[in-house]
PDB file of C-alpha atoms in Angstrom:
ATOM      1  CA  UNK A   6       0.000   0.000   0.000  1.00 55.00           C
ATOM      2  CA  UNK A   7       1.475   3.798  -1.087  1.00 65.00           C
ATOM      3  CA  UNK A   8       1.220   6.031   1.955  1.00 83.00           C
ATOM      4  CA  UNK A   9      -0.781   8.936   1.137  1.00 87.00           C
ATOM      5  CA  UNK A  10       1.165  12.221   1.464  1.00 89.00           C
ATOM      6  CA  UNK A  11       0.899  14.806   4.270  1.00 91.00           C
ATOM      7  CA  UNK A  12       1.084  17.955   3.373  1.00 90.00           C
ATOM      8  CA  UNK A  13       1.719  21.791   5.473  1.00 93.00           C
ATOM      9  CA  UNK A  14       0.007  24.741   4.228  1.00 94.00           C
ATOM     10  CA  UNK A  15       2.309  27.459   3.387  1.00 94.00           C
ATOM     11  CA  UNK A  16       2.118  30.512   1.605  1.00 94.00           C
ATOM     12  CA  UNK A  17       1.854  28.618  -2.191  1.00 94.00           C
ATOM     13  CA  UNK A  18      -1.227  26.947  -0.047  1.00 96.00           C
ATOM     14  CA  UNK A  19      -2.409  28.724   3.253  1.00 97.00           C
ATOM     15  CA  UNK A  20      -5.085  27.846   5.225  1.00 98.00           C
ATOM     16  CA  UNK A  21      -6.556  29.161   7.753  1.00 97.00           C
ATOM     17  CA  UNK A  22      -9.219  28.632  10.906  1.00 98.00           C
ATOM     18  CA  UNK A  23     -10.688  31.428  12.538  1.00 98.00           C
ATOM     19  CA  UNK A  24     -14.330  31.611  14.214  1.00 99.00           C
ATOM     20  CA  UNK A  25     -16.851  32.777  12.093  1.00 98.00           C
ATOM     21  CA  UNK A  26     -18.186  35.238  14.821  1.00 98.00           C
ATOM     22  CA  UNK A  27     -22.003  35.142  13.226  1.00 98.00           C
ATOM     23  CA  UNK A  28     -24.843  32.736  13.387  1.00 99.00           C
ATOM     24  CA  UNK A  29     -24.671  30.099  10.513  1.00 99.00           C
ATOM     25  CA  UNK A  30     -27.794  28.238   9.573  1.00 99.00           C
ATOM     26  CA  UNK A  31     -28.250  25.614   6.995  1.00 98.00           C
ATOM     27  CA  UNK A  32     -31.044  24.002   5.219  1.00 98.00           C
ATOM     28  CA  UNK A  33     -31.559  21.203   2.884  1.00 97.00           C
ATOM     29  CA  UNK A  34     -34.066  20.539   0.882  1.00 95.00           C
ATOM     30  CA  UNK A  35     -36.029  23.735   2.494  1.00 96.00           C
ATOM     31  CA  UNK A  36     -35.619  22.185   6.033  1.00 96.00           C
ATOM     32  CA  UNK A  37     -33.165  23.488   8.574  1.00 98.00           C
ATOM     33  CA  UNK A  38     -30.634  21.051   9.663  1.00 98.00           C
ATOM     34  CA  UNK A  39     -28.315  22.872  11.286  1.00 98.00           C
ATOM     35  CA  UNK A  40     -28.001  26.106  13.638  1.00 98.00           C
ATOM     36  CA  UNK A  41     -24.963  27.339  15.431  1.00 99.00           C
ATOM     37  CA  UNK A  42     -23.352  30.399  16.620  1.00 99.00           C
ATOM     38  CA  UNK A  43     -20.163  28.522  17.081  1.00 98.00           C
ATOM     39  CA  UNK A  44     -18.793  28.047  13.343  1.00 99.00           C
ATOM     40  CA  UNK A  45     -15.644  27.863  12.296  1.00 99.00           C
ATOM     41  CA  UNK A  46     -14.368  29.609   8.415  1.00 99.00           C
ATOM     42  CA  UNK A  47     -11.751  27.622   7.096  1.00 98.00           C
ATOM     43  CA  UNK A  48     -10.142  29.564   3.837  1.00 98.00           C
ATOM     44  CA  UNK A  49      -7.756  27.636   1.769  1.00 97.00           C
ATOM     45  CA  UNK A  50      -5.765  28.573  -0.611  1.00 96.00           C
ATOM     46  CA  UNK A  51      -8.309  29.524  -3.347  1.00 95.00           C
ATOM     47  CA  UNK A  52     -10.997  27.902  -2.554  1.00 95.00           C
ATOM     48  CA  UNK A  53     -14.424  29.289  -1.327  1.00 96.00           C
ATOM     49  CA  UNK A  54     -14.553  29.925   2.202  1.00 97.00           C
ATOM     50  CA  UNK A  55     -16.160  26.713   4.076  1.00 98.00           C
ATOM     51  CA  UNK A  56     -18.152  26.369   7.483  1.00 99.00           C
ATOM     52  CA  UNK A  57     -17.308  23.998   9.718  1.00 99.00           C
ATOM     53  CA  UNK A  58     -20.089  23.292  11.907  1.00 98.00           C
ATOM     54  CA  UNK A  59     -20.298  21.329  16.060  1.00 98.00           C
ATOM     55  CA  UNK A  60     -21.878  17.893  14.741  1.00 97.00           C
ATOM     56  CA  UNK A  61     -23.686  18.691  18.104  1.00 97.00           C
ATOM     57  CA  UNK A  62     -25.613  21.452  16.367  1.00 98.00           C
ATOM     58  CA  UNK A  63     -26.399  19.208  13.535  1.00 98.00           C
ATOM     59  CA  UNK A  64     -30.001  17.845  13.783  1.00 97.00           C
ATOM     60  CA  UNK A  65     -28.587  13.620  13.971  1.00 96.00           C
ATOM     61  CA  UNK A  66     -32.084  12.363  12.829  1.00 95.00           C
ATOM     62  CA  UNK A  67     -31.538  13.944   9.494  1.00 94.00           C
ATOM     63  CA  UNK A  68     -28.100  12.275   9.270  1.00 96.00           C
ATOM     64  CA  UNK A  69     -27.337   8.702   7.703  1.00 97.00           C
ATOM     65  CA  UNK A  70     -23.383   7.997   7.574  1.00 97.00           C
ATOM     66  CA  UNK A  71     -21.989   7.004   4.219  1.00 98.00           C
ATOM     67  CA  UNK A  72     -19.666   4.838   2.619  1.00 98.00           C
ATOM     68  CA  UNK A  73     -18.037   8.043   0.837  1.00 98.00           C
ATOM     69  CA  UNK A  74     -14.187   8.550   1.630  1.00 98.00           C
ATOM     70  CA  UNK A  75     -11.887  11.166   0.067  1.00 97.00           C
ATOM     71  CA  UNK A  76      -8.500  11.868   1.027  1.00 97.00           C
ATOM     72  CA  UNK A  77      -6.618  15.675   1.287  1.00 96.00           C
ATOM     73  CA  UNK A  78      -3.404  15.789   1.664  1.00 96.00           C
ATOM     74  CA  UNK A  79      -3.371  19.127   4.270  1.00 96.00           C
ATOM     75  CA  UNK A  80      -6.642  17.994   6.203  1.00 97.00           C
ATOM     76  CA  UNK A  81      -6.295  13.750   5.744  1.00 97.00           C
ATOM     77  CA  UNK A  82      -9.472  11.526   4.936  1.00 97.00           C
ATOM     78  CA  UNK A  83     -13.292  12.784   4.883  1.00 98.00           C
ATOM     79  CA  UNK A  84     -15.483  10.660   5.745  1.00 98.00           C
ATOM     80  CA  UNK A  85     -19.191  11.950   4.542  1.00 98.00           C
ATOM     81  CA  UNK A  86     -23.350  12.016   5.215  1.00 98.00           C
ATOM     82  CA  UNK A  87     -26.204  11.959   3.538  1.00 98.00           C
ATOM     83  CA  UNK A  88     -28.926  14.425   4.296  1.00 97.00           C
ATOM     84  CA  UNK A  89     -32.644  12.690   3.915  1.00 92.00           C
ATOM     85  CA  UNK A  90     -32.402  11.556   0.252  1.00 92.00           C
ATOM     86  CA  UNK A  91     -29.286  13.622  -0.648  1.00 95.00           C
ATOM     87  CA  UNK A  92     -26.137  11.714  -1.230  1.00 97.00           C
ATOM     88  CA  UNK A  93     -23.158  12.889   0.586  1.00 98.00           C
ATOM     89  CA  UNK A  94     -24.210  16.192   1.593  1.00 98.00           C
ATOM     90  CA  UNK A  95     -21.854  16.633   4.499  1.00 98.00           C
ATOM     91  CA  UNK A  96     -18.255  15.973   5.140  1.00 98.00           C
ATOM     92  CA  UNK A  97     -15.773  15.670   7.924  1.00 98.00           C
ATOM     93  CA  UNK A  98     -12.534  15.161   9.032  1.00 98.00           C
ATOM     94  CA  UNK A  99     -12.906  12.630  12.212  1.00 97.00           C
ATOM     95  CA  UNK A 100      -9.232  12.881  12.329  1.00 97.00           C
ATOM     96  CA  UNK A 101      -7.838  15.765  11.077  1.00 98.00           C
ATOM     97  CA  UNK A 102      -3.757  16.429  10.380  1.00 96.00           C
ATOM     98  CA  UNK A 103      -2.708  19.077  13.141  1.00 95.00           C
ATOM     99  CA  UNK A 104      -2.520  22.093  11.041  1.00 94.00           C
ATOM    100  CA  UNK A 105      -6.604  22.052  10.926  1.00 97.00           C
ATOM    101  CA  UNK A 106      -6.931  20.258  14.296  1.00 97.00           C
ATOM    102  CA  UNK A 107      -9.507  22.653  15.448  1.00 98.00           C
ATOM    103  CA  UNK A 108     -11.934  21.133  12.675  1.00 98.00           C
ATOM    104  CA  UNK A 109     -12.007  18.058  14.683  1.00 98.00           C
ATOM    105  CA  UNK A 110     -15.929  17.151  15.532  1.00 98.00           C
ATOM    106  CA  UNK A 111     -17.161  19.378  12.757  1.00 98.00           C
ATOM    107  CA  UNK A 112     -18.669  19.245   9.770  1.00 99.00           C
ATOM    108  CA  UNK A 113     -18.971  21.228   6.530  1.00 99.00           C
ATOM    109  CA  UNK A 114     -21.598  21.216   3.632  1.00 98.00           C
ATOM    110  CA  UNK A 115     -21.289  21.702   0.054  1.00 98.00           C
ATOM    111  CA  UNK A 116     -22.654  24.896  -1.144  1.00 96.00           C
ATOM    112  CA  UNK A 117     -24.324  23.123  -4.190  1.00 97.00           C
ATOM    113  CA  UNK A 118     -26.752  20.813  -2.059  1.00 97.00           C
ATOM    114  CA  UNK A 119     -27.238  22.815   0.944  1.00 98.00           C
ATOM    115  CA  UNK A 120     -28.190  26.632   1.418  1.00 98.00           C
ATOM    116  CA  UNK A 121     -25.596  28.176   4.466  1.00 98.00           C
ATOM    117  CA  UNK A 122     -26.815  31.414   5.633  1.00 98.00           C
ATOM    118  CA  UNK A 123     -24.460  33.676   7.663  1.00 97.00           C
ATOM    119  CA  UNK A 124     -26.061  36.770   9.458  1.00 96.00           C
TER     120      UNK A 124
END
């Protein structure tokens, strides 16, 4: 088996975590799912800006874990949920590398199958 590579950020690829400092609230499908005034922005490189939301704050009877994995090299393997009947909705790093440790027990959602509202 290759062993996957472990990348820093650096200034060719920051990243950083800050709190987001505003209430973020996500729906799917038109229902809310998620409500939390303690989200996290992590900004990579450049990439869109991503909330990372307490899976506490993450209504669990709308969750069902799937068998999605994906692997990145500066954050280490996702593993992912679907939301009702949409596939792979959510993602999280379980495990995170130490430069993003304080994503650990978070999750994010992708913009295109969720609507994230920040006020």
């Amino acid at each position: 088996m290759t062993e996957r590579p472990v990348l820093q950020p650096s200034t060719a690829h920051p990243i950083t975590v800050t709190p987001t400092g505003r209430h973020v609230t996500v729906r799917v499908g038109g229902v809310v799912v998620a409500e939390t005034d303690d989200a996290l922005t992590l900004q990579e490189s450049t990439y869109p800006a991503v909330q990372y939301i307490p899976l506490a704050d993450v209504d669990p009877s709308a969750l069902t874990r799937s068998d999605t994995t994906t692997y990145c090299p500066f954050k280490g393997e996702a593993n992912y949920y679907n939301v009702g009947n949409a596939e792979d909705v959510i993602w999280t790093y379980e495990q995170p590398y130490p430069a993003v440790a304080e994503i650990a027990g978070r999750v994010a959602f992708y913009a295109d199958k969720a609507d994230i509202t920040v006020s």
